[in-house]
Short mmCIF file of C-alpha atoms in Angstrom, two decimals:
data_model
loop_
_atom_site.label_atom_id
_atom_site.label_comp_id
_atom_site.label_asym_id
_atom_site.label_seq_id
_atom_site.Cartn_x
_atom_site.Cartn_y
_atom_site.Cartn_z
CA UNK I 781 20.28 114.16 -216.56
CA UNK I 782 20.50 115.09 -212.90
CA UNK I 783 19.26 118.51 -211.81
CA UNK I 784 22.11 121.02 -211.90
CA UNK I 785 22.97 122.74 -208.57
CA UNK I 786 23.23 126.16 -210.12
CA UNK I 787 21.84 127.21 -213.49
CA UNK I 788 23.88 130.02 -215.01
CA UNK I 789 21.73 132.30 -217.16
CA UNK I 790 23.31 134.24 -220.05
CA UNK I 791 21.58 136.85 -222.25
CA UNK I 792 22.69 137.61 -225.79
CA UNK I 793 20.92 140.57 -227.41
CA UNK I 794 21.11 141.60 -231.05
CA UNK I 795 19.20 142.21 -234.23
CA UNK I 796 18.90 139.48 -236.90
CA UNK I 797 21.89 139.37 -239.22
CA UNK I 798 24.22 140.84 -236.62
CA UNK I 799 26.38 137.81 -235.99
CA UNK I 800 24.40 136.29 -233.14
CA UNK I 801 24.66 132.79 -234.52
CA UNK I 802 28.45 133.05 -234.98
CA UNK I 803 28.76 134.23 -231.43
CA UNK I 804 26.50 131.39 -230.19
CA UNK I 805 28.65 128.89 -232.16
CA UNK I 806 31.75 130.26 -230.43
CA UNK I 807 30.03 129.81 -227.03
CA UNK I 808 29.04 126.24 -227.92
CA UNK I 809 32.70 125.48 -228.83
CA UNK I 810 33.78 126.86 -225.48
CA UNK I 811 31.18 125.24 -223.24
CA UNK I 812 30.13 122.21 -225.23
CA UNK I 813 26.62 121.65 -226.40
CA UNK I 814 25.85 119.14 -223.62
CA UNK I 815 26.32 121.77 -220.96
CA UNK I 816 24.53 124.58 -222.75
CA UNK I 817 20.96 125.06 -223.92
CA UNK I 818 20.12 127.96 -226.19
CA UNK I 819 16.63 129.50 -226.21
CA UNK I 820 15.57 131.78 -229.07
CA UNK I 821 13.31 134.47 -227.61
CA UNK I 822 11.32 134.66 -230.85
CA UNK I 823 9.47 131.73 -229.35
CA UNK I 824 7.78 134.12 -227.00
CA UNK I 825 6.06 136.13 -229.75
CA UNK I 826 2.53 136.69 -228.62
CA UNK I 827 1.39 137.67 -232.09
CA UNK I 828 2.22 135.42 -235.10
CA UNK I 829 3.17 136.91 -238.47
CA UNK I 830 -0.40 137.45 -239.55
CA UNK I 831 -1.33 139.00 -236.21
CA UNK I 832 1.56 141.43 -236.42
CA UNK I 833 0.62 142.46 -239.91
CA UNK I 834 -2.95 143.11 -238.94
CA UNK I 835 -1.98 145.09 -235.85
CA UNK I 836 0.74 146.96 -237.82
CA UNK I 837 3.46 146.11 -235.27
CA UNK I 838 6.91 144.62 -235.84
CA UNK I 839 8.53 141.78 -233.89
CA UNK I 840 10.66 144.45 -232.23
CA UNK I 841 7.56 145.90 -230.55
CA UNK I 842 6.99 144.72 -226.98
CA UNK I 843 3.31 144.36 -227.81
CA UNK I 844 4.20 141.45 -230.07
CA UNK I 845 5.94 139.61 -227.23
CA UNK I 846 4.75 137.81 -224.11
CA UNK I 847 7.15 138.94 -221.42
CA UNK I 848 5.12 137.41 -218.60
CA UNK I 849 5.49 133.94 -220.07
CA UNK I 850 9.14 134.61 -220.87
CA UNK I 851 9.82 135.57 -217.30
CA UNK I 852 7.87 132.65 -215.79
CA UNK I 853 9.65 130.07 -217.98
CA UNK I 854 13.14 131.57 -217.64
CA UNK I 855 12.68 131.66 -213.88
CA UNK I 856 11.47 128.06 -213.81
CA UNK I 857 14.52 126.95 -215.86
CA UNK I 858 16.78 128.82 -213.53
CA UNK I 859 15.21 127.00 -210.64
CA UNK I 860 16.00 123.73 -212.36
CA UNK I 861 12.46 122.96 -213.54
CA UNK I 862 11.46 121.53 -216.92
CA UNK I 863 9.31 123.81 -219.08
CA UNK I 864 7.00 123.47 -222.08
CA UNK I 865 8.20 126.27 -224.33
CA UNK I 866 6.24 127.49 -227.38
CA UNK I 867 7.95 127.39 -230.73
CA UNK I 868 7.76 130.22 -233.23
CA UNK I 869 8.21 128.82 -236.68
CA UNK I 870 10.21 131.31 -238.74
CA UNK I 871 9.29 129.79 -242.06
CA UNK I 872 5.52 129.68 -241.66
CA UNK I 873 5.28 132.59 -239.18
CA UNK I 874 3.01 130.53 -236.93
CA UNK I 875 3.30 129.59 -233.26
CA UNK I 876 3.75 125.82 -233.19
CA UNK I 877 2.85 123.37 -230.36
CA UNK I 878 5.28 123.65 -227.43
CA UNK I 879 8.35 121.54 -226.82
CA UNK I 880 9.83 120.23 -223.61
CA UNK I 881 13.00 122.02 -222.45
CA UNK I 882 15.05 120.44 -219.64
CA UNK I 883 17.20 122.67 -217.42
CA UNK I 884 20.92 122.66 -218.09
CA UNK I 885 24.08 124.02 -216.44
CA UNK I 886 24.06 127.01 -218.78
CA UNK I 887 21.01 128.52 -220.35
CA UNK I 888 21.49 131.13 -223.03
CA UNK I 889 18.56 133.30 -223.98
CA UNK I 890 19.15 135.04 -227.28
CA UNK I 891 17.09 137.36 -229.38
CA UNK I 892 15.78 140.88 -229.63
CA UNK I 893 14.68 141.39 -226.05
CA UNK I 894 16.66 139.44 -223.46
CA UNK I 895 17.33 142.67 -221.47
CA UNK I 896 14.03 144.43 -222.06
CA UNK I 897 11.95 143.16 -219.15
CA UNK I 898 13.25 144.17 -215.74
CA UNK I 899 12.27 140.83 -214.16
CA UNK I 900 14.14 138.83 -216.79
CA UNK I 901 17.12 141.15 -216.45
CA UNK I 902 17.30 140.44 -212.71
CA UNK I 903 17.65 136.69 -213.44
CA UNK I 904 20.58 137.08 -215.84
CA UNK I 905 24.08 136.26 -214.58
CA UNK I 906 25.82 137.72 -217.61
CA UNK I 907 24.66 139.70 -220.61
CA UNK I 908 26.00 140.81 -223.98
CA UNK I 909 24.62 143.20 -226.59
CA UNK I 910 25.86 142.93 -230.16
CA UNK I 911 25.79 146.49 -231.55
CA UNK I 912 26.37 146.97 -235.25
CA UNK I 913 26.49 150.42 -236.85
CA UNK I 914 24.13 150.97 -239.69
CA UNK I 915 26.77 151.16 -242.38
CA UNK I 916 28.21 147.80 -241.38
CA UNK I 917 24.74 146.33 -240.91
CA UNK I 918 23.84 147.27 -244.50
CA UNK I 919 27.03 145.68 -245.83
CA UNK I 920 26.44 142.47 -243.85
CA UNK I 921 22.83 142.21 -244.90
CA UNK I 922 23.72 142.67 -248.53
CA UNK I 923 26.25 139.92 -248.21
CA UNK I 924 23.81 137.64 -246.41
CA UNK I 925 21.01 138.12 -248.90
CA UNK I 926 23.17 138.11 -252.02
CA UNK I 927 22.08 134.58 -252.92
CA UNK I 928 18.42 135.65 -253.06
CA UNK I 929 17.06 136.56 -256.39
CA UNK I 930 15.52 140.00 -256.81
CA UNK I 931 17.30 141.31 -253.79
CA UNK I 932 18.53 144.84 -254.02
CA UNK I 933 20.50 147.42 -252.05
CA UNK I 934 17.41 149.64 -251.96
CA UNK I 935 15.43 146.89 -250.22
CA UNK I 936 18.03 146.51 -247.49
CA UNK I 937 18.00 150.26 -246.96
CA UNK I 938 14.19 150.48 -246.96
CA UNK I 939 14.02 147.66 -244.39
CA UNK I 940 16.51 149.31 -242.06
CA UNK I 941 14.79 152.67 -242.42
CA UNK I 942 11.32 151.28 -241.77
CA UNK I 943 12.39 149.25 -238.71
CA UNK I 944 14.57 151.99 -237.24
CA UNK I 945 11.97 153.78 -235.02
CA UNK I 946 11.11 150.48 -233.23
CA UNK I 947 14.75 149.51 -233.10
CA UNK I 948 15.72 152.81 -231.43
CA UNK I 949 12.79 152.66 -229.05
CA UNK I 950 12.87 149.07 -227.91
CA UNK I 951 16.10 147.30 -228.84
CA UNK I 952 18.92 149.82 -228.60
CA UNK I 953 18.25 150.99 -225.05
CA UNK I 954 19.09 147.46 -223.85
CA UNK I 955 22.73 148.37 -224.44
CA UNK I 956 22.68 150.27 -221.14
CA UNK I 957 21.91 147.15 -219.18
CA UNK I 958 24.51 144.80 -220.76
CA UNK I 959 27.69 143.73 -218.98
CA UNK I 960 29.49 143.80 -222.35
CA UNK I 961 28.64 145.57 -225.56
CA UNK I 962 30.50 144.60 -228.69
CA UNK I 963 30.22 147.51 -231.09
CA UNK I 964 31.21 147.11 -234.76
CA UNK I 965 31.98 150.21 -236.83
CA UNK I 966 33.60 151.09 -240.10
CA UNK I 967 37.38 151.27 -240.01
CA UNK I 968 39.30 154.51 -239.51
CA UNK I 969 42.45 153.07 -241.01
CA UNK I 970 41.30 153.35 -244.63
CA UNK I 971 40.07 156.80 -245.66
CA UNK I 972 36.57 156.71 -247.23
CA UNK I 973 36.34 152.93 -246.98
CA UNK I 974 33.17 151.59 -248.62
CA UNK I 975 34.03 147.93 -248.70
CA UNK I 976 33.35 147.42 -244.96
CA UNK I 977 35.74 144.44 -244.93
CA UNK I 978 38.07 146.04 -242.36
CA UNK I 979 36.30 146.81 -239.10
CA UNK I 980 36.79 148.88 -236.02
CA UNK I 981 35.45 146.97 -233.07
CA UNK I 982 34.96 148.05 -229.46
CA UNK I 983 34.50 145.94 -226.37
CA UNK I 984 32.61 148.09 -223.89
CA UNK I 985 32.97 146.44 -220.52
CA UNK I 986 30.93 147.52 -217.48
CA UNK I 987 32.95 148.34 -214.39
CA UNK I 988 32.01 147.45 -210.83
CA UNK I 989 30.09 144.28 -211.59
CA UNK I 990 30.43 141.58 -209.05
CA UNK I 991 33.08 139.05 -210.20
CA UNK I 992 33.53 140.49 -213.67
CA UNK I 993 36.92 142.06 -214.21
CA UNK I 994 37.32 143.92 -217.54
CA UNK I 995 40.27 143.05 -219.73
CA UNK I 996 42.83 145.80 -220.29
CA UNK I 997 45.76 146.83 -222.33
CA UNK I 998 49.17 147.47 -220.63
CA UNK I 999 47.93 149.58 -217.72
CA UNK I 1000 44.53 149.39 -216.07
CA UNK I 1001 42.66 152.68 -216.13
CA UNK I 1002 44.99 154.60 -218.50
CA UNK I 1003 44.10 155.85 -221.94
CA UNK I 1004 46.27 154.20 -224.52
CA UNK I 1005 46.63 154.03 -228.31
CA UNK I 1006 48.88 151.31 -229.61
CA UNK I 1007 50.01 150.34 -233.04
CA UNK I 1008 51.70 146.90 -232.70
CA UNK I 1009 53.29 147.11 -236.16
CA UNK I 1010 56.94 148.10 -236.24
CA UNK I 1011 60.37 146.53 -235.85
CA UNK I 1012 59.12 143.56 -233.93
CA UNK I 1013 56.10 142.84 -236.11
CA UNK I 1014 55.53 143.42 -239.75
CA UNK I 1015 51.88 144.10 -240.67
CA UNK I 1016 50.39 144.38 -244.08
CA UNK I 1017 48.03 147.16 -245.20
CA UNK I 1018 46.02 148.64 -243.42
CA UNK I 1019 47.70 147.34 -240.26
CA UNK I 1020 46.24 147.08 -236.76
CA UNK I 1021 45.55 149.78 -234.19
CA UNK I 1022 44.42 149.13 -230.63
CA UNK I 1023 43.05 151.54 -228.09
CA UNK I 1024 42.02 151.31 -224.48
CA UNK I 1025 40.60 153.66 -221.95
CA UNK I 1026 37.93 154.46 -219.37
CA UNK I 1027 34.66 156.08 -220.43
CA UNK I 1028 31.07 156.53 -219.29
CA UNK I 1029 28.26 154.77 -221.07
CA UNK I 1030 24.56 155.20 -220.27
CA UNK I 1031 25.60 156.85 -217.03
CA UNK I 1032 27.92 154.18 -215.72
CA UNK I 1033 31.65 153.52 -215.71
CA UNK I 1034 33.00 151.35 -218.49
CA UNK I 1035 36.40 150.30 -219.87
CA UNK I 1036 36.66 150.35 -223.63
CA UNK I 1037 39.04 148.09 -225.52
CA UNK I 1038 39.25 148.67 -229.28
CA UNK I 1039 40.78 146.92 -232.29
CA UNK I 1040 40.78 148.47 -235.69
CA UNK I 1041 42.14 146.51 -238.67
CA UNK I 1042 42.64 142.83 -239.33
CA UNK I 1043 45.07 140.09 -238.44
CA UNK I 1044 46.99 138.56 -241.32
CA UNK I 1045 48.69 135.83 -239.37
CA UNK I 1046 49.24 133.98 -236.10
CA UNK I 1047 52.18 136.15 -235.04
CA UNK I 1048 50.16 139.31 -235.02
CA UNK I 1049 47.31 137.76 -233.06
CA UNK I 1050 49.50 136.15 -230.38
CA UNK I 1051 51.55 139.40 -230.09
CA UNK I 1052 48.35 141.32 -229.31
CA UNK I 1053 47.09 138.66 -226.92
CA UNK I 1054 50.39 138.72 -225.05
CA UNK I 1055 49.87 142.42 -224.22
CA UNK I 1056 46.29 142.11 -222.98
CA UNK I 1057 45.63 141.43 -219.28
CA UNK I 1058 42.73 139.86 -217.40
CA UNK I 1059 41.57 137.87 -220.40
CA UNK I 1060 40.58 134.94 -218.17
CA UNK I 1061 42.53 132.50 -220.33
CA UNK I 1062 43.70 129.24 -218.71
CA UNK I 1063 46.99 129.10 -220.61
CA UNK I 1064 49.13 131.48 -222.65
CA UNK I 1065 47.76 131.74 -226.22
CA UNK I 1066 44.33 130.31 -225.48
CA UNK I 1067 42.58 133.26 -227.00
CA UNK I 1068 44.52 132.92 -230.27
CA UNK I 1069 44.07 129.20 -230.16
CA UNK I 1070 40.27 129.49 -229.82
CA UNK I 1071 40.15 131.86 -232.72
CA UNK I 1072 42.21 129.62 -234.95
CA UNK I 1073 40.10 126.59 -234.13
CA UNK I 1074 37.46 128.10 -236.36
CA UNK I 1075 39.05 130.23 -239.02
CA UNK I 1076 35.92 129.59 -241.08
CA UNK I 1077 33.68 131.65 -238.72
CA UNK I 1078 33.09 135.21 -239.97
CA UNK I 1079 35.27 137.73 -238.13
CA UNK I 1080 38.02 135.30 -237.05
CA UNK I 1081 40.71 137.58 -238.41
CA UNK I 1082 39.53 140.86 -236.84
CA UNK I 1083 38.19 142.45 -233.69
CA UNK I 1084 34.73 140.86 -233.91
CA UNK I 1085 36.13 137.33 -233.48
CA UNK I 1086 38.72 138.43 -230.86
CA UNK I 1087 36.13 140.14 -228.73
CA UNK I 1088 33.51 137.45 -229.16
CA UNK I 1089 36.02 134.89 -227.86
CA UNK I 1090 37.13 137.21 -225.11
CA UNK I 1091 33.47 137.70 -224.06
CA UNK I 1092 33.10 133.91 -224.10
CA UNK I 1093 36.12 133.61 -221.76
CA UNK I 1094 34.55 136.20 -219.44
CA UNK I 1095 31.36 134.12 -219.43
CA UNK I 1096 33.34 130.97 -218.61
CA UNK I 1097 34.96 132.83 -215.68
CA UNK I 1098 31.54 134.00 -214.46
CA UNK I 1099 30.21 130.43 -214.79
CA UNK I 1100 33.15 129.03 -212.79
CA UNK I 1101 32.86 131.67 -210.11
CA UNK I 1102 29.13 131.10 -209.68
CA UNK I 1103 29.31 127.29 -209.66
CA UNK I 1104 32.26 127.19 -207.26
CA UNK I 1105 30.56 129.58 -204.84
CA UNK I 1106 27.68 127.20 -204.61
CA UNK I 1107 29.78 124.09 -204.03
CA UNK I 1108 31.16 124.84 -200.50
CA UNK I 1109 27.64 125.62 -199.28
CA UNK I 1110 26.34 122.31 -200.56
CA UNK I 1111 29.31 120.47 -199.05
CA UNK I 1112 28.84 121.95 -195.57
CA UNK I 1113 25.17 120.93 -195.33
CA UNK A 539 14.06 126.21 -250.33
CA UNK A 540 12.07 127.46 -253.32
CA UNK A 541 9.08 127.78 -251.05
CA UNK A 542 10.79 130.27 -248.74
CA UNK A 543 12.13 132.15 -251.77
CA UNK A 544 8.60 132.57 -253.03
CA UNK A 545 7.52 133.80 -249.65
CA UNK A 546 10.35 136.31 -249.55
CA UNK A 547 9.45 137.59 -253.00
CA UNK A 548 5.77 137.86 -252.02
CA UNK A 549 6.66 139.70 -248.78
CA UNK A 550 8.98 142.08 -250.62
CA UNK A 551 6.32 143.02 -253.12
CA UNK A 552 3.85 143.55 -250.27
CA UNK A 553 6.34 145.71 -248.35
CA UNK A 554 6.93 147.88 -251.46
CA UNK A 555 3.19 148.30 -252.02
CA UNK A 556 2.49 149.18 -248.37
CA UNK A 557 5.49 151.63 -248.30
CA UNK A 558 4.11 153.40 -251.31
CA UNK A 559 0.59 153.52 -250.04
CA UNK A 560 1.11 154.42 -246.43
CA UNK A 561 4.63 155.93 -246.38
CA UNK A 562 8.07 154.39 -245.98
CA UNK A 563 8.26 154.99 -242.24
CA UNK A 564 4.65 154.16 -241.29
CA UNK A 565 4.09 151.43 -238.70
CA UNK A 566 2.44 149.25 -241.40
CA UNK A 567 5.51 149.52 -243.63
CA UNK A 568 7.75 148.69 -240.71
CA UNK A 569 5.67 145.55 -239.97
CA UNK A 570 5.82 144.52 -243.61
CA UNK A 571 9.60 144.99 -243.91
CA UNK A 572 10.03 143.17 -240.63
CA UNK A 573 8.41 140.13 -242.24
CA UNK A 574 10.93 140.34 -245.15
CA UNK A 575 13.75 140.55 -242.64
CA UNK A 576 12.54 137.55 -240.71
CA UNK A 577 12.13 135.39 -243.81
CA UNK A 578 15.58 136.40 -245.13
CA UNK A 579 17.13 135.54 -241.78
CA UNK A 580 15.43 132.12 -241.86
CA UNK A 581 16.56 131.53 -245.48
CA UNK A 582 20.09 132.36 -244.42
CA UNK A 583 19.92 129.91 -241.53
CA UNK A 584 18.70 127.18 -243.76
CA UNK A 585 21.44 127.85 -246.27
CA UNK A 586 23.97 127.72 -243.49
CA UNK A 587 22.69 124.39 -242.18
CA UNK A 588 22.76 123.01 -245.70
CA UNK A 589 26.35 124.03 -246.28
CA UNK A 590 27.29 122.59 -242.91
CA UNK A 591 25.99 119.07 -243.62
CA UNK A 592 28.65 116.97 -245.28
CA UNK A 593 27.96 116.28 -248.93
CA UNK A 594 27.85 112.51 -248.70
CA UNK A 595 28.90 110.90 -245.48
CA UNK A 596 26.83 113.15 -243.34
CA UNK A 597 23.42 111.91 -244.32
CA UNK A 598 24.55 108.37 -245.30
CA UNK A 599 26.29 107.79 -241.99
CA UNK A 600 23.37 109.18 -239.97
CA UNK A 601 21.21 106.52 -241.60
CA UNK A 602 23.82 103.70 -241.64
CA UNK A 603 26.11 104.29 -238.71
CA UNK A 604 27.35 100.69 -238.80
CA UNK A 605 28.42 100.71 -242.45
CA UNK A 606 32.13 100.06 -243.05
CA UNK A 607 32.61 103.59 -244.41
CA UNK A 608 31.17 105.17 -241.26
CA UNK A 609 32.83 103.25 -238.41
CA UNK A 610 35.12 105.39 -236.35
CA UNK A 611 36.52 103.87 -233.13
CA UNK A 612 37.45 106.62 -230.69
CA UNK A 613 40.52 105.02 -229.05
#
């Protein structure tokens, strides 16, 4: 493959079991796997499983990660160079011999620390943080690990409790650096909901970033609450509620778009899409179309899927902007 | 798959033991539970990959792409 003119670097941050792989699948559907290479940052663990146990540190701890190597290799890839990347084997917990990674048009770095190191952060063209509230995290992990024998609710809780100090110290602060944060919370539509099937999801979009225009509902900059169910649209229980408004987040201006509830059918989804602006779709209904292409992905009928696809469209817009900026320069030389 | 299940079970017991000995929020307990988390995430990925591969034609057609059952002309 020929060396790409401009490598676009995307960072996806999130804990394990937070829907990173679903989001990455959605990105792959949008960009195509030939154009996009995904790098799992676990490969930059400096300590293997045994080493971490002996030192009493988790994989969340910066001491267990080699940020110098991460920076060097990500920078090299962005400059269009081929790298020899180590492989962290998740089954054995050992660091395997390295593999050759060729540069590609889009490089996605995903894992626990894509936004931790300032040097790596500077290289990123676009970044997302997947933020899952504890109550939802517990429900998802129970669902994920259900097939395992001997698994129990107490274990999930113990694991979250034990990892929390490192999570709060090293992972969560990365939210403040992301262009987009997708926050998943329990619903407010069902009083005392314990099922966690219906979700309230926020898309926290950073303002004032070069070339990234946040999506909005009805009127840019206003504070709006909208229930699309009524005469024009019949919704089943518990319905859908949207909200939009400006806010401050980690000391900077953001626009927050929110969806609570779930979509029962195509009409509801397209009705909502029709009232959103600056979604960076190429045709009317593209957002709904992309969601319906993979009904099998988790979250396709609620705000998580909607905002993951919307974030993907924002990334596509950023990619197109960055690659088209480069083209005229190359042509004039 | 049974291998990773054994590893998870072993890691769980270890995490329980360390939590009891050194405290549920001690760094050692965090490291031990982190191992459980990592193994469970890996098991989940493997399960997902398994369920994604087609039951019959997936593997068969990877090995015999020219077999009559596998030929698809994209035209």
